[in-house]
Amino acid sequence: MSTNYINKKNCFILIPVYNEGKSIFKVINQIKKLGYKNIIIIDDGSTDKESKSLGKKGVYYARHCTNLGQGASLGTGWKIASLLGAKCLIAMDGDGQHDPGEINKFINKINRGYDVVLGRRKFDGEVPLFNRIATEIAKYLMWAVYGIWVNDSQSGFRAYSKKAIDDIAVEASGYEFNSKVIAETVRKKLKYTEVGIKTIYNNHSLKKDKRQSLYNGLATFFKLVFSI
Amino acid sequence: MITTNFFLTAARILVFVISAGFLFDRSKKYFLKKDRQTFIKYATTLVVWMSILLSTFYTPFFNESDTGSLLLFYMLILAFVLIFKLLNMIERAEDKIAQIVKYDAIMDFKSKKNKNAKNK
């Protein structure tokens, strides 16, 4: 078997968090139960009480002294994964929207030779209407700005191979990070694919979405169009 | 005596110089492939700044004799340029702050990791 074969031991899970104290511990426990030991948590300047004990959970932990945005946390986590010699990096949300049980789908694709695997959310059930519309708009915007067609450019559940970790360099603080990573993937001629994933909506993520979705949607839209 | 016509001519020259400068700078970046300029970004710049540049010669919505309205129009364009530049500067400052915060978090992570390794 190749030494580059990705398994639970050489794969790193990256979770950016901001005031996710209510859900992150459950997510960490679920991931550990599945046998993944390398978990990187980037605390993006959380102010909730629960997040203070994140560093004691047996994970690789780093903290931004102020809130910068999801993209900045992913960027920091990306560099830390590279420092730790990760052969595969899986990025996922800390609010419980992503099912850790689906991580193996991503690893399978990386082991088949893909460099970037993008999670494609299934929009059924109780997914808020705004999120469905925003994802559709983001899809066409991605095509208009970068000329790349992907079904879900904003999904945070993704996997990157060692080559992608080394080759992709994106500097963005907000949600535009995800779109820019796809653009870089295409620019660097890396092999990418999409896998279908479940999207779990709990009380915490629904509340968070209501607070953030409109602002983040508009900010991402303008940053993509004008950043540029 | 300084008249409205004088201010109008000065504003026109200023708007012309700024828009010509923007067009030259973006064209240079696009053709030299600097700053990852894409065709869409370049096309957007061309449409916006070419329209502004042309407005210094021809303004279809105003009568040439209505110097007050014309002056106001050019002042609005200049205000737009200033706001755009200001936002751009804020964005750059935010980027710098983000770089410092990220660097600090990584350095802190590294020092804790080294400390743990020594303790073991």
mmCIF file of C-alpha atoms in Angstrom:
data_model
loop_
_atom_site.group_PDB
_atom_site.id
_atom_site.type_symbol
_atom_site.label_atom_id
_atom_site.label_comp_id
_atom_site.label_asym_id
_atom_site.label_seq_id
_atom_site.Cartn_x
_atom_site.Cartn_y
_atom_site.Cartn_z
ATOM 1 C CA MET A 1 0.000 0.000 0.000
ATOM 2 C CA SER A 2 1.305 3.485 -0.886
ATOM 3 C CA THR A 3 2.701 5.633 1.927
ATOM 4 C CA ASN A 4 0.460 8.382 0.608
ATOM 5 C CA TYR A 5 -2.646 6.361 1.393
ATOM 6 C CA ILE A 6 -4.927 8.484 3.550
ATOM 7 C CA ASN A 7 -6.384 6.946 6.678
ATOM 8 C CA LYS A 8 -7.714 8.078 10.021
ATOM 9 C CA LYS A 9 -4.207 8.526 11.416
ATOM 10 C CA ASN A 10 -2.669 10.825 8.822
ATOM 11 C CA CYS A 11 -5.790 12.835 8.082
ATOM 12 C CA PHE A 12 -6.387 16.129 9.878
ATOM 13 C CA ILE A 13 -9.825 17.583 10.575
ATOM 14 C CA LEU A 14 -9.995 21.387 10.616
ATOM 15 C CA ILE A 15 -12.881 23.112 12.379
ATOM 16 C CA PRO A 16 -13.113 26.901 12.528
ATOM 17 C CA VAL A 17 -15.278 28.034 15.436
ATOM 18 C CA TYR A 18 -16.803 31.271 16.615
ATOM 19 C CA ASN A 19 -19.053 31.090 19.673
ATOM 20 C CA GLU A 20 -19.890 27.452 18.925
ATOM 21 C CA GLY A 21 -19.566 26.333 22.552
ATOM 22 C CA LYS A 22 -23.047 24.810 22.455
ATOM 23 C CA SER A 23 -22.230 22.389 19.643
ATOM 24 C CA ILE A 24 -18.470 22.045 19.154
ATOM 25 C CA PHE A 25 -17.847 19.625 22.027
ATOM 26 C CA LYS A 26 -20.434 17.230 20.629
ATOM 27 C CA VAL A 27 -18.832 17.484 17.171
ATOM 28 C CA ILE A 28 -15.340 16.808 18.607
ATOM 29 C CA ASN A 29 -16.606 13.775 20.544
ATOM 30 C CA GLN A 30 -18.361 12.380 17.445
ATOM 31 C CA ILE A 31 -15.171 12.751 15.378
ATOM 32 C CA LYS A 32 -13.018 11.112 18.077
ATOM 33 C CA LYS A 33 -15.461 8.214 18.404
ATOM 34 C CA LEU A 34 -14.991 7.573 14.695
ATOM 35 C CA GLY A 35 -11.237 7.174 15.309
ATOM 36 C CA TYR A 36 -9.895 10.476 13.989
ATOM 37 C CA LYS A 37 -7.335 11.822 16.451
ATOM 38 C CA ASN A 38 -5.914 14.818 14.592
ATOM 39 C CA ILE A 39 -8.392 17.617 15.101
ATOM 40 C CA ILE A 40 -7.410 21.262 14.587
ATOM 41 C CA ILE A 41 -9.695 23.818 16.206
ATOM 42 C CA ILE A 42 -9.277 27.479 15.274
ATOM 43 C CA ASP A 43 -11.142 29.717 17.665
ATOM 44 C CA ASP A 44 -11.915 32.942 15.820
ATOM 45 C CA GLY A 45 -12.027 35.144 18.928
ATOM 46 C CA SER A 46 -15.014 33.484 20.633
ATOM 47 C CA THR A 47 -16.514 35.317 23.580
ATOM 48 C CA ASP A 48 -18.769 32.580 24.992
ATOM 49 C CA LYS A 49 -17.858 30.846 28.263
ATOM 50 C CA GLU A 50 -17.869 27.310 26.857
ATOM 51 C CA SER A 51 -15.223 28.050 24.200
ATOM 52 C CA LYS A 52 -12.633 28.886 26.885
ATOM 53 C CA SER A 53 -12.044 25.197 27.602
ATOM 54 C CA LEU A 54 -11.620 24.201 23.941
ATOM 55 C CA GLY A 55 -7.830 23.971 24.266
ATOM 56 C CA LYS A 56 -8.188 21.265 26.929
ATOM 57 C CA LYS A 57 -10.104 18.847 24.729
ATOM 58 C CA GLY A 58 -7.068 16.984 23.377
ATOM 59 C CA VAL A 59 -7.060 18.801 20.069
ATOM 60 C CA TYR A 60 -4.617 21.062 18.235
ATOM 61 C CA TYR A 61 -5.900 24.469 19.250
ATOM 62 C CA ALA A 62 -5.112 28.008 18.107
ATOM 63 C CA ARG A 63 -6.956 31.207 18.821
ATOM 64 C CA HIS A 64 -7.336 34.519 17.027
ATOM 65 C CA CYS A 65 -7.295 37.385 19.517
ATOM 66 C CA THR A 66 -10.123 39.034 17.610
ATOM 67 C CA ASN A 67 -12.917 37.877 15.316
ATOM 68 C CA LEU A 68 -11.744 37.925 11.686
ATOM 69 C CA GLY A 69 -14.120 35.657 9.835
ATOM 70 C CA GLN A 70 -14.402 32.036 8.746
ATOM 71 C CA GLY A 71 -11.941 32.444 5.873
ATOM 72 C CA ALA A 72 -9.208 33.744 8.168
ATOM 73 C CA SER A 73 -9.721 30.784 10.539
ATOM 74 C CA LEU A 74 -9.485 28.361 7.650
ATOM 75 C CA GLY A 75 -6.308 30.115 6.505
ATOM 76 C CA THR A 76 -4.731 29.789 9.957
ATOM 77 C CA GLY A 77 -5.815 26.149 10.239
ATOM 78 C CA TRP A 78 -4.451 25.479 6.760
ATOM 79 C CA LYS A 79 -0.985 26.745 7.783
ATOM 80 C CA ILE A 80 -1.062 24.766 11.035
ATOM 81 C CA ALA A 81 -2.039 21.589 9.156
ATOM 82 C CA SER A 82 0.888 22.189 6.839
ATOM 83 C CA LEU A 83 3.223 22.659 9.848
ATOM 84 C CA LEU A 84 1.958 19.401 11.339
ATOM 85 C CA GLY A 85 2.662 17.584 8.077
ATOM 86 C CA ALA A 86 -0.946 16.721 7.238
ATOM 87 C CA LYS A 87 -1.343 14.424 4.227
ATOM 88 C CA CYS A 88 -5.028 15.232 3.971
ATOM 89 C CA LEU A 89 -7.081 18.060 5.408
ATOM 90 C CA ILE A 90 -10.814 17.875 5.971
ATOM 91 C CA ALA A 91 -12.546 21.180 6.735
ATOM 92 C CA MET A 92 -15.962 21.122 8.368
ATOM 93 C CA ASP A 93 -18.261 23.375 10.402
ATOM 94 C CA GLY A 94 -18.379 23.346 14.171
ATOM 95 C CA ASP A 95 -22.095 24.010 14.527
ATOM 96 C CA GLY A 96 -23.137 20.401 13.916
ATOM 97 C CA GLN A 97 -24.428 21.002 10.373
ATOM 98 C CA HIS A 98 -22.041 18.409 8.963
ATOM 99 C CA ASP A 99 -22.150 14.715 9.787
ATOM 100 C CA PRO A 100 -18.674 13.443 10.833
ATOM 101 C CA GLY A 101 -19.809 10.014 9.620
ATOM 102 C CA GLU A 102 -19.434 11.322 6.067
ATOM 103 C CA ILE A 103 -15.715 12.154 6.418
ATOM 104 C CA ASN A 104 -14.814 8.761 4.932
ATOM 105 C CA LYS A 105 -16.595 9.703 1.670
ATOM 106 C CA PHE A 106 -14.084 12.537 1.277
ATOM 107 C CA ILE A 107 -11.095 10.376 2.195
ATOM 108 C CA ASN A 108 -12.164 7.775 -0.368
ATOM 109 C CA LYS A 109 -12.166 10.437 -3.081
ATOM 110 C CA ILE A 110 -8.719 11.729 -2.010
ATOM 111 C CA ASN A 111 -7.423 8.150 -2.116
ATOM 112 C CA ARG A 112 -8.804 7.884 -5.661
ATOM 113 C CA GLY A 113 -6.476 10.717 -6.700
ATOM 114 C CA TYR A 114 -8.576 13.850 -6.301
ATOM 115 C CA ASP A 115 -6.857 16.907 -4.799
ATOM 116 C CA VAL A 116 -9.948 18.814 -3.732
ATOM 117 C CA VAL A 117 -13.292 17.286 -2.756
ATOM 118 C CA LEU A 118 -16.219 19.678 -2.301
ATOM 119 C CA GLY A 119 -19.259 18.767 -0.246
ATOM 120 C CA ARG A 120 -22.515 19.329 -2.143
ATOM 121 C CA ARG A 121 -25.366 19.983 0.258
ATOM 122 C CA LYS A 122 -28.731 18.395 -0.343
ATOM 123 C CA PHE A 123 -31.304 21.106 0.056
ATOM 124 C CA ASP A 124 -34.284 19.260 1.367
ATOM 125 C CA GLY A 125 -36.168 19.191 4.645
ATOM 126 C CA GLU A 126 -35.894 22.239 6.870
ATOM 127 C CA VAL A 127 -33.154 24.129 5.049
ATOM 128 C CA PRO A 128 -34.046 27.838 5.252
ATOM 129 C CA LEU A 129 -35.290 29.305 1.974
ATOM 130 C CA PHE A 130 -32.685 32.074 2.133
ATOM 131 C CA ASN A 131 -29.856 29.515 2.186
ATOM 132 C CA ARG A 132 -31.263 27.734 -0.864
ATOM 133 C CA ILE A 133 -31.564 30.992 -2.808
ATOM 134 C CA ALA A 134 -28.111 32.206 -1.649
ATOM 135 C CA THR A 135 -26.508 28.939 -2.773
ATOM 136 C CA GLU A 136 -28.148 29.208 -6.191
ATOM 137 C CA ILE A 137 -26.957 32.814 -6.558
ATOM 138 C CA ALA A 138 -23.431 31.861 -5.392
ATOM 139 C CA LYS A 139 -23.345 29.104 -8.020
ATOM 140 C CA TYR A 140 -24.069 31.524 -10.878
ATOM 141 C CA LEU A 141 -21.811 34.209 -9.372
ATOM 142 C CA MET A 142 -18.948 31.721 -9.229
ATOM 143 C CA TRP A 143 -19.492 30.997 -12.895
ATOM 144 C CA ALA A 144 -19.761 34.682 -13.826
ATOM 145 C CA VAL A 145 -16.692 35.811 -11.868
ATOM 146 C CA TYR A 146 -14.372 32.833 -12.282
ATOM 147 C CA GLY A 147 -15.965 30.869 -15.124
ATOM 148 C CA ILE A 148 -16.188 27.744 -12.938
ATOM 149 C CA TRP A 149 -19.353 25.701 -12.529
ATOM 150 C CA VAL A 150 -19.760 23.926 -9.175
ATOM 151 C CA ASN A 151 -23.046 23.004 -7.540
ATOM 152 C CA ASP A 152 -22.207 24.301 -4.068
ATOM 153 C CA SER A 153 -19.386 26.829 -3.941
ATOM 154 C CA GLN A 154 -20.074 27.820 -0.320
ATOM 155 C CA SER A 155 -20.131 24.429 1.392
ATOM 156 C CA GLY A 156 -17.681 24.312 4.289
ATOM 157 C CA PHE A 157 -17.329 20.516 4.221
ATOM 158 C CA ARG A 158 -14.307 19.863 2.018
ATOM 159 C CA ALA A 159 -11.177 17.761 1.714
ATOM 160 C CA TYR A 160 -7.746 18.678 0.414
ATOM 161 C CA SER A 161 -4.870 16.426 -0.551
ATOM 162 C CA LYS A 162 -1.242 17.107 0.442
ATOM 163 C CA LYS A 163 -0.673 18.606 -3.020
ATOM 164 C CA ALA A 164 -3.633 20.960 -2.583
ATOM 165 C CA ILE A 165 -2.460 21.965 0.931
ATOM 166 C CA ASP A 166 0.954 22.862 -0.484
ATOM 167 C CA ASP A 167 -0.193 24.500 -3.727
ATOM 168 C CA ILE A 168 -3.260 26.516 -2.772
ATOM 169 C CA ALA A 169 -2.595 29.885 -1.153
ATOM 170 C CA VAL A 170 -5.631 32.032 -0.465
ATOM 171 C CA GLU A 171 -5.778 35.190 1.626
ATOM 172 C CA ALA A 172 -9.382 36.037 2.464
ATOM 173 C CA SER A 173 -11.103 36.596 5.766
ATOM 174 C CA GLY A 174 -14.769 36.032 5.004
ATOM 175 C CA TYR A 175 -16.883 33.437 3.244
ATOM 176 C CA GLU A 176 -15.311 34.388 -0.102
ATOM 177 C CA PHE A 177 -12.413 32.143 1.015
ATOM 178 C CA ASN A 178 -14.370 29.095 -0.175
ATOM 179 C CA SER A 179 -14.939 30.519 -3.663
ATOM 180 C CA LYS A 180 -11.344 31.664 -3.966
ATOM 181 C CA VAL A 181 -10.089 28.187 -3.043
ATOM 182 C CA ILE A 182 -12.103 26.747 -5.947
ATOM 183 C CA ALA A 183 -10.677 29.397 -8.282
ATOM 184 C CA GLU A 184 -7.146 28.519 -7.114
ATOM 185 C CA THR A 185 -7.878 24.807 -7.566
ATOM 186 C CA VAL A 186 -8.745 25.411 -11.206
ATOM 187 C CA ARG A 187 -5.877 27.871 -11.748
ATOM 188 C CA LYS A 188 -3.342 25.366 -10.374
ATOM 189 C CA LYS A 189 -4.954 22.613 -12.492
ATOM 190 C CA LEU A 190 -5.707 20.425 -9.473
ATOM 191 C CA LYS A 191 -8.181 17.580 -9.796
ATOM 192 C CA TYR A 192 -11.475 18.268 -8.032
ATOM 193 C CA THR A 193 -14.849 16.635 -7.563
ATOM 194 C CA GLU A 194 -18.037 16.966 -5.525
ATOM 195 C CA VAL A 195 -19.731 14.548 -3.122
ATOM 196 C CA GLY A 196 -23.281 14.733 -1.838
ATOM 197 C CA ILE A 197 -23.567 15.493 1.873
ATOM 198 C CA LYS A 198 -26.367 15.783 4.396
ATOM 199 C CA THR A 199 -27.039 19.155 5.971
ATOM 200 C CA ILE A 200 -28.249 18.915 9.525
ATOM 201 C CA TYR A 201 -30.091 21.905 10.913
ATOM 202 C CA ASN A 202 -30.322 22.115 14.683
ATOM 203 C CA ASN A 203 -31.564 24.986 16.848
ATOM 204 C CA HIS A 204 -28.076 26.454 17.194
ATOM 205 C CA SER A 205 -27.262 26.485 13.473
ATOM 206 C CA LEU A 206 -30.706 27.809 12.547
ATOM 207 C CA LYS A 207 -30.342 30.699 15.003
ATOM 208 C CA LYS A 208 -26.826 31.407 13.720
ATOM 209 C CA ASP A 209 -28.039 31.381 10.124
ATOM 210 C CA LYS A 210 -30.763 33.889 10.856
ATOM 211 C CA ARG A 211 -28.232 36.249 12.431
ATOM 212 C CA GLN A 212 -25.524 35.907 9.812
ATOM 213 C CA SER A 213 -26.868 34.795 6.476
ATOM 214 C CA LEU A 214 -28.063 38.072 4.972
ATOM 215 C CA TYR A 215 -25.027 40.099 6.034
ATOM 216 C CA ASN A 216 -22.562 37.383 5.048
ATOM 217 C CA GLY A 217 -24.345 36.792 1.760
ATOM 218 C CA LEU A 218 -24.128 40.448 0.797
ATOM 219 C CA ALA A 219 -20.536 40.811 2.031
ATOM 220 C CA THR A 220 -19.444 37.731 0.060
ATOM 221 C CA PHE A 221 -21.271 38.974 -3.034
ATOM 222 C CA PHE A 222 -19.572 42.376 -2.972
ATOM 223 C CA LYS A 223 -16.158 40.962 -2.121
ATOM 224 C CA LEU A 224 -16.347 38.493 -4.984
ATOM 225 C CA VAL A 225 -17.513 41.077 -7.473
ATOM 226 C CA PHE A 226 -15.312 43.956 -6.425
ATOM 227 C CA SER A 227 -12.263 42.387 -4.698
ATOM 228 C CA ILE A 228 -11.281 41.739 -7.192
ATOM 229 C CA MET B 1 -13.233 86.812 -9.971
ATOM 230 C CA ILE B 2 -13.576 83.024 -9.693
ATOM 231 C CA THR B 3 -16.783 81.924 -11.415
ATOM 232 C CA THR B 4 -18.811 78.664 -11.458
ATOM 233 C CA ASN B 5 -17.380 78.058 -14.937
ATOM 234 C CA PHE B 6 -13.880 78.047 -13.485
ATOM 235 C CA PHE B 7 -14.849 75.407 -10.870
ATOM 236 C CA LEU B 8 -16.643 73.399 -13.549
ATOM 237 C CA THR B 9 -13.572 73.355 -15.795
ATOM 238 C CA ALA B 10 -11.324 72.444 -12.835
ATOM 239 C CA ALA B 11 -13.706 69.617 -11.778
ATOM 240 C CA ARG B 12 -13.830 68.337 -15.386
ATOM 241 C CA ILE B 13 -10.049 68.265 -15.645
ATOM 242 C CA LEU B 14 -9.774 66.525 -12.281
ATOM 243 C CA VAL B 15 -12.368 63.865 -13.191
ATOM 244 C CA PHE B 16 -10.697 63.376 -16.596
ATOM 245 C CA VAL B 17 -7.250 62.918 -15.028
ATOM 246 C CA ILE B 18 -8.534 60.507 -12.342
ATOM 247 C CA SER B 19 -10.552 58.339 -14.765
ATOM 248 C CA ALA B 20 -7.742 58.314 -17.362
ATOM 249 C CA GLY B 21 -5.332 57.346 -14.579
ATOM 250 C CA PHE B 22 -7.580 54.495 -13.431
ATOM 251 C CA LEU B 23 -8.038 53.234 -16.992
ATOM 252 C CA PHE B 24 -4.289 53.334 -17.658
ATOM 253 C CA ASP B 25 -3.460 51.603 -14.344
ATOM 254 C CA ARG B 26 -6.036 48.809 -14.822
ATOM 255 C CA SER B 27 -5.106 48.296 -18.490
ATOM 256 C CA LYS B 28 -1.454 48.006 -17.508
ATOM 257 C CA LYS B 29 -2.310 45.479 -14.771
ATOM 258 C CA TYR B 30 -4.559 43.488 -17.117
ATOM 259 C CA PHE B 31 -2.124 43.313 -20.027
ATOM 260 C CA LEU B 32 0.888 42.644 -17.788
ATOM 261 C CA LYS B 33 -1.251 40.060 -15.907
ATOM 262 C CA LYS B 34 -0.573 41.656 -12.517
ATOM 263 C CA ASP B 35 -2.817 41.329 -9.409
ATOM 264 C CA ARG B 36 -4.699 38.392 -10.997
ATOM 265 C CA GLN B 37 -6.754 40.693 -13.175
ATOM 266 C CA THR B 38 -9.512 38.770 -14.929
ATOM 267 C CA PHE B 39 -11.370 39.781 -18.068
ATOM 268 C CA ILE B 40 -14.579 40.409 -16.094
ATOM 269 C CA LYS B 41 -12.821 42.726 -13.638
ATOM 270 C CA TYR B 42 -11.139 44.561 -16.479
ATOM 271 C CA ALA B 43 -14.369 44.861 -18.483
ATOM 272 C CA THR B 44 -16.214 46.260 -15.429
ATOM 273 C CA THR B 45 -13.458 48.831 -14.906
ATOM 274 C CA LEU B 46 -13.567 49.796 -18.588
ATOM 275 C CA VAL B 47 -17.341 50.341 -18.589
ATOM 276 C CA VAL B 48 -17.401 52.353 -15.333
ATOM 277 C CA TRP B 49 -14.345 54.547 -15.881
ATOM 278 C CA MET B 50 -14.849 55.011 -19.625
ATOM 279 C CA SER B 51 -18.373 56.308 -18.881
ATOM 280 C CA ILE B 52 -16.960 58.713 -16.302
ATOM 281 C CA LEU B 53 -14.228 59.840 -18.684
ATOM 282 C CA LEU B 54 -16.709 60.403 -21.510
ATOM 283 C CA SER B 55 -18.926 62.415 -19.184
ATOM 284 C CA THR B 56 -16.209 65.088 -19.072
ATOM 285 C CA PHE B 57 -16.866 65.743 -22.790
ATOM 286 C CA TYR B 58 -20.531 64.965 -23.105
ATOM 287 C CA THR B 59 -23.303 64.834 -20.500
ATOM 288 C CA PRO B 60 -26.593 63.684 -22.033
ATOM 289 C CA PHE B 61 -28.666 64.343 -18.901
ATOM 290 C CA PHE B 62 -27.673 67.967 -18.409
ATOM 291 C CA ASN B 63 -27.858 71.107 -20.440
ATOM 292 C CA GLU B 64 -24.370 72.551 -21.004
ATOM 293 C CA SER B 65 -25.605 75.963 -19.875
ATOM 294 C CA ASP B 66 -26.775 74.542 -16.522
ATOM 295 C CA THR B 67 -23.334 74.910 -14.952
ATOM 296 C CA GLY B 68 -24.628 74.472 -11.386
ATOM 297 C CA SER B 69 -26.061 70.990 -12.086
ATOM 298 C CA LEU B 70 -22.977 69.999 -14.050
ATOM 299 C CA LEU B 71 -20.706 71.090 -11.228
ATOM 300 C CA LEU B 72 -22.812 69.102 -8.757
ATOM 301 C CA PHE B 73 -22.602 66.060 -11.053
ATOM 302 C CA TYR B 74 -18.796 66.189 -11.150
ATOM 303 C CA MET B 75 -18.635 66.757 -7.415
ATOM 304 C CA LEU B 76 -20.703 63.587 -6.925
ATOM 305 C CA ILE B 77 -18.296 61.652 -9.136
ATOM 306 C CA LEU B 78 -15.350 62.941 -7.108
ATOM 307 C CA ALA B 79 -17.151 62.016 -3.863
ATOM 308 C CA PHE B 80 -17.724 58.516 -5.296
ATOM 309 C CA VAL B 81 -14.002 58.206 -6.098
ATOM 310 C CA LEU B 82 -13.058 59.352 -2.602
ATOM 311 C CA ILE B 83 -15.477 56.909 -0.908
ATOM 312 C CA PHE B 84 -14.258 54.080 -3.156
ATOM 313 C CA LYS B 85 -10.638 54.841 -2.285
ATOM 314 C CA LEU B 86 -11.459 55.133 1.416
ATOM 315 C CA LEU B 87 -13.221 51.758 1.418
ATOM 316 C CA ASN B 88 -10.261 50.312 -0.431
ATOM 317 C CA MET B 89 -7.871 51.634 2.205
ATOM 318 C CA ILE B 90 -10.049 50.261 5.030
ATOM 319 C CA GLU B 91 -10.107 46.874 3.302
ATOM 320 C CA ARG B 92 -6.305 46.892 3.016
ATOM 321 C CA ALA B 93 -5.945 47.879 6.676
ATOM 322 C CA GLU B 94 -8.291 45.013 7.632
ATOM 323 C CA ASP B 95 -6.178 42.622 5.577
ATOM 324 C CA LYS B 96 -3.034 43.752 7.382
ATOM 325 C CA ILE B 97 -4.714 43.313 10.784
ATOM 326 C CA ALA B 98 -5.890 39.830 9.739
ATOM 327 C CA GLN B 99 -2.334 38.902 8.708
ATOM 328 C CA ILE B 100 -0.961 40.040 12.082
ATOM 329 C CA VAL B 101 -3.667 38.196 14.083
ATOM 330 C CA LYS B 102 -3.157 35.000 12.054
ATOM 331 C CA TYR B 103 0.622 35.204 12.402
ATOM 332 C CA ASP B 104 0.248 35.739 16.152
ATOM 333 C CA ALA B 105 -2.078 32.696 16.473
ATOM 334 C CA ILE B 106 0.356 30.489 14.526
ATOM 335 C CA MET B 107 3.369 31.664 16.554
ATOM 336 C CA ASP B 108 1.474 31.039 19.797
ATOM 337 C CA PHE B 109 0.523 27.553 18.554
ATOM 338 C CA LYS B 110 4.151 26.819 17.627
ATOM 339 C CA SER B 111 5.530 27.959 20.996
ATOM 340 C CA LYS B 112 2.941 25.864 22.917
ATOM 341 C CA LYS B 113 3.748 22.855 20.755
ATOM 342 C CA ASN B 114 7.490 23.251 21.363
ATOM 343 C CA LYS B 115 6.872 23.682 25.096
ATOM 344 C CA ASN B 116 4.780 20.500 25.209
ATOM 345 C CA ALA B 117 7.443 18.613 23.252
ATOM 346 C CA LYS B 118 10.135 19.728 25.760
ATOM 347 C CA ASN B 119 7.990 18.698 28.743
ATOM 348 C CA LYS B 120 7.541 15.236 27.268
#
